[in-house]
Amino acid sequence: MSSASSDHSLYLRAAEDLRSNERQWQAYQSTGHCVLLAGPGSGKTKTLTIKLARMLNEDVDEPRGIACITYNNECARELENRLEALGIAPGGRVFIGTVHSFSLTQILLPYAKVAGLGLPDSFTVANRQQARAALAAAHANVIGGPENPQNWEMRLGRHRRRFLNRELPEWQTLDPQLTAFVEAYEAELRAAGLIDFDDMPLLAVRALAENRWLRTAMVAKYPILAVDEYQDLGRALHRMVMGLCFSAGMRLFAVGDVDQSIYGFTGATPELLRRLSERDDVETLRLGLNYRCGSRIVSASEYVLGEERGYEAPHDAHEGTVYFHPCTGGYAEQARYLIEELIPEIRERRPDINLGEIAALYPAAFLGNELANAAAEHGYSVIRTDGNALYPRGSKLMRWLEQCAMWCCGGWRSGAPRLSRVVSEGARLFHEAITDEDERLAFQRDLTAALWDRRDETVDLHDWLTALHDDIIRSRVSLTRSLDDEYVTLNNFLTRIGPAGDVDDFPLAEFAGIGSGLDRINLSTLHSAKGREFDVVILFGAEEGRLPRNYATENDLREARRLFYVGFTRARHEIHLMYGQHNPSRFVTEVQDRLEGE
């Protein structure tokens, strides 16, 4: 992104909205390292984007820029959209992306060879099939036996992420067999010229730690580092922050919430944010107002969390309501109750509500199958964001294709999205295949022609995607080292919506709106719902053994409580808790007892 043509008045006007909230305004005014502890609905994304716009315009001189690391690609897209609304158009001065994307594109691809990482000159990112093959070969060499090698995958990942410094004696002594397995697995990858997903931040941390010149180069390019959802990003990102910001001189603006840390299985460690916020050389601010949830939902959310945080709703907030639904029968019967009775009740009570403002959230993806089946039986359309969705919401390639579809379904008239944005996002996606201005112009010309000829929202999605696949994507993916899995996702989706697939009648218009609030019920796991908000939330399957699941440690139980809290605080007006009448979650019982005792 670039501020060269940005309208300063846009972010300055937006900043005036922060003045009425003392902590938001303090964050906006901060000049040194700053940590913003921001609870649900506290306006943290608004504060972050306006702050980014200010820093880019006032604190960083061209051609230097800002790096902003986010938890996932959807968070990155949201920040990009908001910055664009502040007049900051796509360009080269702001990196916004995941820690894996930052590690790969800003450190490994440009500097791996000179940083002495020992990677093959033309390494690529392993797709899922290649990673599984390497895992199977390493398992045969180190473990042996008939056990499925995939059973070791999670342990392997935890062990790798735990030891950022493998020179420590514990790397060899804590679990020698697991260490040998890791080393054998990584050797299999390297022999094939590959790195995997976990390699990206681990190798980037090593490159930064071993090369002072690289830290200096990163600070020269990005004098400011912003981090969103800090609590979710793990030890590798924290080590980068310590080295770049507190040793090399990069300025830090970090946003997060320890209470919303729900990704322990991927290495998230909320204690790292807590430690960062307690540093003497960091200005730490806490946002205490929840602008999203009704006042009763805000007060009940502290019962959910089990700890007082002092969050309040604004004085003019709506009240909000908490409903309890003990149900008979199994999940199929409960799903029918949700569709046949609960949804009609909600629509009668809120006649203007769009189904896209209703979300059913659940702790495991198989529960979404029950809800999807019940919805289909009664003629309701749904949007799924779980492991059984038509394609993963985090796919950068699929999200870009949605943008292309939106342009073909009316965006070419309305400017939402602008063609320049669609082209620039595509160019970034295929950046390794577009290495000079001539190739960029050729990409712009080819994409514009392909989309212009297919401006028809009634066209069959399979035909539309196949044309873009053949004309635009296939040749460029072959030259891009990080899109193998994304390409597999696209081809699997094409198969499912094709003549021999299992999905019928999928027009382009539906694909274009798959991520927006159309008249379809949202079905999502609790993990995938983080960062989103809805008028009405139905927490389905809130039962003991599901939420929490059988937990091994007190840390597991605390994370399960935080997961419940995240789901609870997605709701603006109504939160409905559904569970088997004889097996409510302990969290549900606690909230109900506290509310009844008020």
PDB file of N, CA and C in Angstrom, residues 502-591:
ATOM      1  N   ASP A 502     -20.546 -33.045  -6.200  1.00  0.00           N
ATOM      2  CA  ASP A 502     -21.644 -33.226  -5.254  1.00  0.00           C
ATOM      3  C   ASP A 502     -22.396 -31.934  -4.958  1.00  0.00           C
ATOM      4  N   VAL A 503     -22.060 -30.837  -5.667  1.00  0.00           N
ATOM      5  CA  VAL A 503     -22.716 -29.544  -5.427  1.00  0.00           C
ATOM      6  C   VAL A 503     -23.397 -29.114  -6.715  1.00  0.00           C
ATOM      7  N   ASP A 504     -24.700 -28.946  -6.655  1.00  0.00           N
ATOM      8  CA  ASP A 504     -25.472 -28.583  -7.845  1.00  0.00           C
ATOM      9  C   ASP A 504     -25.819 -27.096  -7.849  1.00  0.00           C
ATOM     10  N   ASP A 505     -26.009 -26.544  -9.049  1.00  0.00           N
ATOM     11  CA  ASP A 505     -26.594 -25.223  -9.230  1.00  0.00           C
ATOM     12  C   ASP A 505     -25.898 -24.168  -8.377  1.00  0.00           C
ATOM     13  N   PHE A 506     -24.664 -23.835  -8.756  1.00  0.00           N
ATOM     14  CA  PHE A 506     -23.875 -22.856  -8.013  1.00  0.00           C
ATOM     15  C   PHE A 506     -23.589 -21.684  -8.952  1.00  0.00           C
ATOM     16  N   PRO A 507     -24.462 -20.685  -8.989  1.00  0.00           N
ATOM     17  CA  PRO A 507     -24.237 -19.547  -9.882  1.00  0.00           C
ATOM     18  C   PRO A 507     -23.114 -18.648  -9.375  1.00  0.00           C
ATOM     19  N   LEU A 508     -22.570 -17.866 -10.256  1.00  0.00           N
ATOM     20  CA  LEU A 508     -21.478 -16.965  -9.917  1.00  0.00           C
ATOM     21  C   LEU A 508     -21.881 -16.000  -8.809  1.00  0.00           C
ATOM     22  N   ALA A 509     -23.124 -15.520  -8.835  1.00  0.00           N
ATOM     23  CA  ALA A 509     -23.570 -14.539  -7.841  1.00  0.00           C
ATOM     24  C   ALA A 509     -23.470 -15.087  -6.424  1.00  0.00           C
ATOM     25  N   GLU A 510     -23.740 -16.378  -6.258  1.00  0.00           N
ATOM     26  CA  GLU A 510     -23.659 -16.956  -4.914  1.00  0.00           C
ATOM     27  C   GLU A 510     -22.207 -17.005  -4.447  1.00  0.00           C
ATOM     28  N   PHE A 511     -21.307 -17.359  -5.337  1.00  0.00           N
ATOM     29  CA  PHE A 511     -19.888 -17.371  -4.990  1.00  0.00           C
ATOM     30  C   PHE A 511     -19.412 -15.970  -4.637  1.00  0.00           C
ATOM     31  N   ALA A 512     -19.861 -14.993  -5.381  1.00  0.00           N
ATOM     32  CA  ALA A 512     -19.448 -13.607  -5.133  1.00  0.00           C
ATOM     33  C   ALA A 512     -19.905 -13.122  -3.773  1.00  0.00           C
ATOM     34  N   GLY A 513     -21.007 -13.652  -3.284  1.00  0.00           N
ATOM     35  CA  GLY A 513     -21.525 -13.200  -1.996  1.00  0.00           C
ATOM     36  C   GLY A 513     -21.270 -14.135  -0.855  1.00  0.00           C
ATOM     37  N   ILE A 514     -20.412 -15.152  -1.084  1.00  0.00           N
ATOM     38  CA  ILE A 514     -20.272 -16.197  -0.075  1.00  0.00           C
ATOM     39  C   ILE A 514     -19.685 -15.671   1.225  1.00  0.00           C
ATOM     40  N   GLY A 515     -18.947 -14.568   1.145  1.00  0.00           N
ATOM     41  CA  GLY A 515     -18.377 -14.038   2.368  1.00  0.00           C
ATOM     42  C   GLY A 515     -19.150 -12.882   2.960  1.00  0.00           C
ATOM     43  N   SER A 516     -20.274 -12.539   2.394  1.00  0.00           N
ATOM     44  CA  SER A 516     -21.006 -11.363   2.880  1.00  0.00           C
ATOM     45  C   SER A 516     -22.307 -11.768   3.537  1.00  0.00           C
ATOM     46  N   GLY A 517     -23.032 -10.801   4.068  1.00  0.00           N
ATOM     47  CA  GLY A 517     -24.229 -11.090   4.847  1.00  0.00           C
ATOM     48  C   GLY A 517     -25.464 -11.269   4.010  1.00  0.00           C
ATOM     49  N   LEU A 518     -25.458 -12.215   3.091  1.00  0.00           N
ATOM     50  CA  LEU A 518     -26.662 -12.503   2.331  1.00  0.00           C
ATOM     51  C   LEU A 518     -27.665 -13.227   3.218  1.00  0.00           C
ATOM     52  N   ASP A 519     -28.807 -13.593   2.632  1.00  0.00           N
ATOM     53  CA  ASP A 519     -29.890 -14.162   3.438  1.00  0.00           C
ATOM     54  C   ASP A 519     -29.665 -15.657   3.667  1.00  0.00           C
ATOM     55  N   ARG A 520     -28.538 -15.956   4.349  1.00  0.00           N
ATOM     56  CA  ARG A 520     -28.181 -17.330   4.638  1.00  0.00           C
ATOM     57  C   ARG A 520     -27.652 -17.422   6.061  1.00  0.00           C
ATOM     58  N   ILE A 521     -28.011 -18.477   6.761  1.00  0.00           N
ATOM     59  CA  ILE A 521     -27.580 -18.658   8.141  1.00  0.00           C
ATOM     60  C   ILE A 521     -26.091 -18.992   8.166  1.00  0.00           C
ATOM     61  N   ASN A 522     -25.364 -18.349   9.050  1.00  0.00           N
ATOM     62  CA  ASN A 522     -23.940 -18.628   9.213  1.00  0.00           C
ATOM     63  C   ASN A 522     -23.750 -19.838  10.108  1.00  0.00           C
ATOM     64  N   LEU A 523     -22.996 -20.802   9.648  1.00  0.00           N
ATOM     65  CA  LEU A 523     -22.611 -21.961  10.448  1.00  0.00           C
ATOM     66  C   LEU A 523     -21.100 -21.926  10.595  1.00  0.00           C
ATOM     67  N   SER A 524     -20.626 -21.933  11.845  1.00  0.00           N
ATOM     68  CA  SER A 524     -19.195 -21.769  12.061  1.00  0.00           C
ATOM     69  C   SER A 524     -18.764 -22.457  13.340  1.00  0.00           C
ATOM     70  N   THR A 525     -17.563 -23.010  13.322  1.00  0.00           N
ATOM     71  CA  THR A 525     -16.980 -23.429  14.595  1.00  0.00           C
ATOM     72  C   THR A 525     -16.675 -22.183  15.415  1.00  0.00           C
ATOM     73  N   LEU A 526     -16.546 -22.376  16.703  1.00  0.00           N
ATOM     74  CA  LEU A 526     -16.209 -21.260  17.585  1.00  0.00           C
ATOM     75  C   LEU A 526     -14.856 -20.666  17.214  1.00  0.00           C
ATOM     76  N   HIS A 527     -13.894 -21.516  16.876  1.00  0.00           N
ATOM     77  CA  HIS A 527     -12.579 -20.999  16.508  1.00  0.00           C
ATOM     78  C   HIS A 527     -12.659 -20.108  15.271  1.00  0.00           C
ATOM     79  N   SER A 528     -13.450 -20.524  14.277  1.00  0.00           N
ATOM     80  CA  SER A 528     -13.530 -19.757  13.034  1.00  0.00           C
ATOM     81  C   SER A 528     -14.357 -18.486  13.168  1.00  0.00           C
ATOM     82  N   ALA A 529     -15.123 -18.374  14.253  1.00  0.00           N
ATOM     83  CA  ALA A 529     -15.967 -17.191  14.445  1.00  0.00           C
ATOM     84  C   ALA A 529     -15.219 -16.031  15.080  1.00  0.00           C
ATOM     85  N   LYS A 530     -14.025 -16.274  15.548  1.00  0.00           N
ATOM     86  CA  LYS A 530     -13.277 -15.219  16.220  1.00  0.00           C
ATOM     87  C   LYS A 530     -13.077 -14.028  15.292  1.00  0.00           C
ATOM     88  N   GLY A 531     -13.295 -12.840  15.823  1.00  0.00           N
ATOM     89  CA  GLY A 531     -13.156 -11.624  15.039  1.00  0.00           C
ATOM     90  C   GLY A 531     -14.416 -11.205  14.299  1.00  0.00           C
ATOM     91  N   ARG A 532     -15.457 -12.042  14.336  1.00  0.00           N
ATOM     92  CA  ARG A 532     -16.691 -11.728  13.627  1.00  0.00           C
ATOM     93  C   ARG A 532     -17.761 -11.295  14.626  1.00  0.00           C
ATOM     94  N   GLU A 533     -18.880 -10.772  14.116  1.00  0.00           N
ATOM     95  CA  GLU A 533     -19.980 -10.365  14.988  1.00  0.00           C
ATOM     96  C   GLU A 533     -21.295 -10.523  14.240  1.00  0.00           C
ATOM     97  N   PHE A 534     -22.356 -10.784  15.004  1.00  0.00           N
ATOM     98  CA  PHE A 534     -23.680 -11.044  14.441  1.00  0.00           C
ATOM     99  C   PHE A 534     -24.732 -10.463  15.372  1.00  0.00           C
ATOM    100  N   ASP A 535     -25.899 -10.152  14.816  1.00  0.00           N
ATOM    101  CA  ASP A 535     -26.988  -9.689  15.678  1.00  0.00           C
ATOM    102  C   ASP A 535     -27.399 -10.769  16.672  1.00  0.00           C
ATOM    103  N   VAL A 536     -27.504 -12.001  16.186  1.00  0.00           N
ATOM    104  CA  VAL A 536     -27.966 -13.113  17.010  1.00  0.00           C
ATOM    105  C   VAL A 536     -26.971 -14.270  16.886  1.00  0.00           C
ATOM    106  N   VAL A 537     -26.567 -14.800  18.023  1.00  0.00           N
ATOM    107  CA  VAL A 537     -25.668 -15.953  18.052  1.00  0.00           C
ATOM    108  C   VAL A 537     -26.352 -17.095  18.787  1.00  0.00           C
ATOM    109  N   ILE A 538     -26.332 -18.276  18.184  1.00  0.00           N
ATOM    110  CA  ILE A 538     -26.838 -19.488  18.825  1.00  0.00           C
ATOM    111  C   ILE A 538     -25.640 -20.397  19.068  1.00  0.00           C
ATOM    112  N   LEU A 539     -25.311 -20.610  20.329  1.00  0.00           N
ATOM    113  CA  LEU A 539     -24.180 -21.466  20.657  1.00  0.00           C
ATOM    114  C   LEU A 539     -24.715 -22.883  20.816  1.00  0.00           C
ATOM    115  N   PHE A 540     -24.460 -23.699  19.801  1.00  0.00           N
ATOM    116  CA  PHE A 540     -25.031 -25.044  19.663  1.00  0.00           C
ATOM    117  C   PHE A 540     -24.038 -26.078  20.192  1.00  0.00           C
ATOM    118  N   GLY A 541     -24.541 -27.024  20.992  1.00  0.00           N
ATOM    119  CA  GLY A 541     -23.657 -28.059  21.535  1.00  0.00           C
ATOM    120  C   GLY A 541     -22.859 -27.590  22.730  1.00  0.00           C
ATOM    121  N   ALA A 542     -23.446 -26.687  23.533  1.00  0.00           N
ATOM    122  CA  ALA A 542     -22.749 -26.155  24.720  1.00  0.00           C
ATOM    123  C   ALA A 542     -22.896 -27.135  25.877  1.00  0.00           C
ATOM    124  N   GLU A 543     -22.242 -28.282  25.729  1.00  0.00           N
ATOM    125  CA  GLU A 543     -22.428 -29.391  26.664  1.00  0.00           C
ATOM    126  C   GLU A 543     -21.107 -29.823  27.278  1.00  0.00           C
ATOM    127  N   GLU A 544     -21.206 -30.410  28.450  1.00  0.00           N
ATOM    128  CA  GLU A 544     -20.033 -30.988  29.087  1.00  0.00           C
ATOM    129  C   GLU A 544     -19.516 -32.132  28.208  1.00  0.00           C
ATOM    130  N   GLY A 545     -18.211 -32.155  28.009  1.00  0.00           N
ATOM    131  CA  GLY A 545     -17.623 -33.129  27.101  1.00  0.00           C
ATOM    132  C   GLY A 545     -17.400 -32.568  25.707  1.00  0.00           C
ATOM    133  N   ARG A 546     -18.106 -31.491  25.405  1.00  0.00           N
ATOM    134  CA  ARG A 546     -17.887 -30.758  24.151  1.00  0.00           C
ATOM    135  C   ARG A 546     -17.255 -29.399  24.425  1.00  0.00           C
ATOM    136  N   LEU A 547     -17.757 -28.718  25.448  1.00  0.00           N
ATOM    137  CA  LEU A 547     -17.267 -27.399  25.826  1.00  0.00           C
ATOM    138  C   LEU A 547     -17.363 -27.271  27.348  1.00  0.00           C
ATOM    139  N   PRO A 548     -16.354 -27.677  28.105  1.00  0.00           N
ATOM    140  CA  PRO A 548     -15.047 -28.126  27.608  1.00  0.00           C
ATOM    141  C   PRO A 548     -15.058 -29.591  27.188  1.00  0.00           C
ATOM    142  N   ARG A 549     -14.121 -29.924  26.306  1.00  0.00           N
ATOM    143  CA  ARG A 549     -13.862 -31.318  26.011  1.00  0.00           C
ATOM    144  C   ARG A 549     -13.093 -31.909  27.188  1.00  0.00           C
ATOM    145  N   ASN A 550     -12.852 -33.195  27.116  1.00  0.00           N
ATOM    146  CA  ASN A 550     -12.048 -33.809  28.169  1.00  0.00           C
ATOM    147  C   ASN A 550     -10.670 -33.163  28.163  1.00  0.00           C
ATOM    148  N   TYR A 551     -10.337 -32.458  29.222  1.00  0.00           N
ATOM    149  CA  TYR A 551      -9.122 -31.658  29.242  1.00  0.00           C
ATOM    150  C   TYR A 551      -8.055 -32.348  30.088  1.00  0.00           C
ATOM    151  N   ALA A 552      -6.792 -32.153  29.671  1.00  0.00           N
ATOM    152  CA  ALA A 552      -5.680 -32.808  30.351  1.00  0.00           C
ATOM    153  C   ALA A 552      -5.089 -31.931  31.446  1.00  0.00           C
ATOM    154  N   THR A 553      -5.136 -30.612  31.266  1.00  0.00           N
ATOM    155  CA  THR A 553      -4.499 -29.704  32.219  1.00  0.00           C
ATOM    156  C   THR A 553      -5.430 -28.538  32.521  1.00  0.00           C
ATOM    157  N   GLU A 554      -5.069 -27.787  33.559  1.00  0.00           N
ATOM    158  CA  GLU A 554      -5.829 -26.580  33.884  1.00  0.00           C
ATOM    159  C   GLU A 554      -5.719 -25.544  32.774  1.00  0.00           C
ATOM    160  N   ASN A 555      -4.591 -25.536  32.079  1.00  0.00           N
ATOM    161  CA  ASN A 555      -4.453 -24.623  30.938  1.00  0.00           C
ATOM    162  C   ASN A 555      -5.466 -24.952  29.850  1.00  0.00           C
ATOM    163  N   ASP A 556      -5.692 -26.253  29.616  1.00  0.00           N
ATOM    164  CA  ASP A 556      -6.693 -26.662  28.629  1.00  0.00           C
ATOM    165  C   ASP A 556      -8.081 -26.175  29.036  1.00  0.00           C
ATOM    166  N   LEU A 557      -8.388 -26.289  30.327  1.00  0.00           N
ATOM    167  CA  LEU A 557      -9.695 -25.855  30.812  1.00  0.00           C
ATOM    168  C   LEU A 557      -9.852 -24.343  30.670  1.00  0.00           C
ATOM    169  N   ARG A 558      -8.786 -23.592  30.968  1.00  0.00           N
ATOM    170  CA  ARG A 558      -8.856 -22.131  30.829  1.00  0.00           C
ATOM    171  C   ARG A 558      -9.054 -21.734  29.377  1.00  0.00           C
ATOM    172  N   GLU A 559      -8.385 -22.457  28.460  1.00  0.00           N
ATOM    173  CA  GLU A 559      -8.567 -22.122  27.045  1.00  0.00           C
ATOM    174  C   GLU A 559      -9.981 -22.441  26.585  1.00  0.00           C
ATOM    175  N   ALA A 560     -10.562 -23.540  27.084  1.00  0.00           N
ATOM    176  CA  ALA A 560     -11.948 -23.873  26.742  1.00  0.00           C
ATOM    177  C   ALA A 560     -12.894 -22.775  27.228  1.00  0.00           C
ATOM    178  N   ARG A 561     -12.627 -22.239  28.417  1.00  0.00           N
ATOM    179  CA  ARG A 561     -13.456 -21.142  28.936  1.00  0.00           C
ATOM    180  C   ARG A 561     -13.316 -19.911  28.041  1.00  0.00           C
ATOM    181  N   ARG A 562     -12.095 -19.642  27.599  1.00  0.00           N
ATOM    182  CA  ARG A 562     -11.898 -18.496  26.712  1.00  0.00           C
ATOM    183  C   ARG A 562     -12.625 -18.705  25.381  1.00  0.00           C
ATOM    184  N   LEU A 563     -12.660 -19.949  24.909  1.00  0.00           N
ATOM    185  CA  LEU A 563     -13.382 -20.251  23.669  1.00  0.00           C
ATOM    186  C   LEU A 563     -14.874 -19.973  23.828  1.00  0.00           C
ATOM    187  N   PHE A 564     -15.432 -20.367  24.958  1.00  0.00           N
ATOM    188  CA  PHE A 564     -16.828 -20.076  25.269  1.00  0.00           C
ATOM    189  C   PHE A 564     -17.057 -18.564  25.306  1.00  0.00           C
ATOM    190  N   TYR A 565     -16.132 -17.852  25.915  1.00  0.00           N
ATOM    191  CA  TYR A 565     -16.205 -16.397  26.019  1.00  0.00           C
ATOM    192  C   TYR A 565     -16.181 -15.742  24.633  1.00  0.00           C
ATOM    193  N   VAL A 566     -15.306 -16.229  23.758  1.00  0.00           N
ATOM    194  CA  VAL A 566     -15.234 -15.690  22.404  1.00  0.00           C
ATOM    195  C   VAL A 566     -16.569 -15.887  21.688  1.00  0.00           C
ATOM    196  N   GLY A 567     -17.154 -17.087  21.773  1.00  0.00           N
ATOM    197  CA  GLY A 567     -18.445 -17.326  21.136  1.00  0.00           C
ATOM    198  C   GLY A 567     -19.541 -16.446  21.708  1.00  0.00           C
ATOM    199  N   PHE A 568     -19.556 -16.305  23.013  1.00  0.00           N
ATOM    200  CA  PHE A 568     -20.584 -15.519  23.707  1.00  0.00           C
ATOM    201  C   PHE A 568     -20.545 -14.056  23.250  1.00  0.00           C
ATOM    202  N   THR A 569     -19.350 -13.528  23.070  1.00  0.00           N
ATOM    203  CA  THR A 569     -19.204 -12.095  22.773  1.00  0.00           C
ATOM    204  C   THR A 569     -19.234 -11.779  21.281  1.00  0.00           C
ATOM    205  N   ARG A 570     -19.645 -12.742  20.450  1.00  0.00           N
ATOM    206  CA  ARG A 570     -19.886 -12.429  19.033  1.00  0.00           C
ATOM    207  C   ARG A 570     -21.249 -11.765  18.857  1.00  0.00           C
ATOM    208  N   ALA A 571     -22.132 -11.834  19.872  1.00  0.00           N
ATOM    209  CA  ALA A 571     -23.537 -11.442  19.734  1.00  0.00           C
ATOM    210  C   ALA A 571     -23.752  -9.966  20.058  1.00  0.00           C
ATOM    211  N   ARG A 572     -24.474  -9.283  19.192  1.00  0.00           N
ATOM    212  CA  ARG A 572     -24.862  -7.901  19.472  1.00  0.00           C
ATOM    213  C   ARG A 572     -26.112  -7.843  20.351  1.00  0.00           C
ATOM    214  N   HIS A 573     -27.171  -8.560  19.940  1.00  0.00           N
ATOM    215  CA  HIS A 573     -28.473  -8.392  20.595  1.00  0.00           C
ATOM    216  C   HIS A 573     -28.948  -9.624  21.365  1.00  0.00           C
ATOM    217  N   GLU A 574     -28.696 -10.814  20.829  1.00  0.00           N
ATOM    218  CA  GLU A 574     -29.193 -12.019  21.484  1.00  0.00           C
ATOM    219  C   GLU A 574     -28.128 -13.105  21.444  1.00  0.00           C
ATOM    220  N   ILE A 575     -27.974 -13.800  22.588  1.00  0.00           N
ATOM    221  CA  ILE A 575     -27.142 -14.986  22.634  1.00  0.00           C
ATOM    222  C   ILE A 575     -27.999 -16.140  23.156  1.00  0.00           C
ATOM    223  N   HIS A 576     -28.050 -17.223  22.400  1.00  0.00           N
ATOM    224  CA  HIS A 576     -28.848 -18.398  22.750  1.00  0.00           C
ATOM    225  C   HIS A 576     -27.899 -19.556  23.044  1.00  0.00           C
ATOM    226  N   LEU A 577     -28.038 -20.170  24.211  1.00  0.00           N
ATOM    227  CA  LEU A 577     -27.196 -21.296  24.604  1.00  0.00           C
ATOM    228  C   LEU A 577     -28.016 -22.577  24.510  1.00  0.00           C
ATOM    229  N   MET A 578     -27.605 -23.496  23.634  1.00  0.00           N
ATOM    230  CA  MET A 578     -28.333 -24.745  23.412  1.00  0.00           C
ATOM    231  C   MET A 578     -27.513 -25.933  23.905  1.00  0.00           C
ATOM    232  N   TYR A 579     -28.193 -26.872  24.585  1.00  0.00           N
ATOM    233  CA  TYR A 579     -27.488 -28.006  25.180  1.00  0.00           C
ATOM    234  C   TYR A 579     -28.491 -29.091  25.530  1.00  0.00           C
ATOM    235  N   GLY A 580     -28.021 -30.323  25.656  1.00  0.00           N
ATOM    236  CA  GLY A 580     -28.866 -31.402  26.142  1.00  0.00           C
ATOM    237  C   GLY A 580     -29.305 -31.109  27.569  1.00  0.00           C
ATOM    238  N   GLN A 581     -30.581 -31.302  27.845  1.00  0.00           N
ATOM    239  CA  GLN A 581     -31.117 -30.823  29.129  1.00  0.00           C
ATOM    240  C   GLN A 581     -30.459 -31.474  30.345  1.00  0.00           C
ATOM    241  N   HIS A 582     -29.878 -32.644  30.172  1.00  0.00           N
ATOM    242  CA  HIS A 582     -29.235 -33.309  31.302  1.00  0.00           C
ATOM    243  C   HIS A 582     -27.717 -33.181  31.280  1.00  0.00           C
ATOM    244  N   ASN A 583     -27.190 -32.386  30.339  1.00  0.00           N
ATOM    245  CA  ASN A 583     -25.729 -32.315  30.230  1.00  0.00           C
ATOM    246  C   ASN A 583     -25.240 -30.924  29.834  1.00  0.00           C
ATOM    247  N   PRO A 584     -25.688 -29.868  30.539  1.00  0.00           N
ATOM    248  CA  PRO A 584     -25.192 -28.536  30.173  1.00  0.00           C
ATOM    249  C   PRO A 584     -23.710 -28.407  30.499  1.00  0.00           C
ATOM    250  N   SER A 585     -23.018 -27.610  29.723  1.00  0.00           N
ATOM    251  CA  SER A 585     -21.632 -27.280  30.046  1.00  0.00           C
ATOM    252  C   SER A 585     -21.569 -26.621  31.418  1.00  0.00           C
ATOM    253  N   ARG A 586     -20.509 -26.891  32.148  1.00  0.00           N
ATOM    254  CA  ARG A 586     -20.326 -26.216  33.441  1.00  0.00           C
ATOM    255  C   ARG A 586     -20.312 -24.701  33.263  1.00  0.00           C
ATOM    256  N   PHE A 587     -19.848 -24.228  32.092  1.00  0.00           N
ATOM    257  CA  PHE A 587     -19.813 -22.789  31.843  1.00  0.00           C
ATOM    258  C   PHE A 587     -21.232 -22.237  31.722  1.00  0.00           C
ATOM    259  N   VAL A 588     -22.109 -22.979  31.076  1.00  0.00           N
ATOM    260  CA  VAL A 588     -23.509 -22.565  30.949  1.00  0.00           C
ATOM    261  C   VAL A 588     -24.157 -22.491  32.322  1.00  0.00           C
ATOM    262  N   THR A 589     -23.927 -23.507  33.129  1.00  0.00           N
ATOM    263  CA  THR A 589     -24.520 -23.553  34.472  1.00  0.00           C
ATOM    264  C   THR A 589     -24.050 -22.378  35.317  1.00  0.00           C
ATOM    265  N   GLU A 590     -22.767 -22.069  35.232  1.00  0.00           N
ATOM    266  CA  GLU A 590     -22.225 -20.939  36.002  1.00  0.00           C
ATOM    267  C   GLU A 590     -22.914 -19.634  35.606  1.00  0.00           C
ATOM    268  N   VAL A 591     -23.044 -19.406  34.302  1.00  0.00           N
ATOM    269  CA  VAL A 591     -23.662 -18.160  33.829  1.00  0.00           C
ATOM    270  C   VAL A 591     -25.119 -18.099  34.260  1.00  0.00           C
TER     271      VAL A 591
END
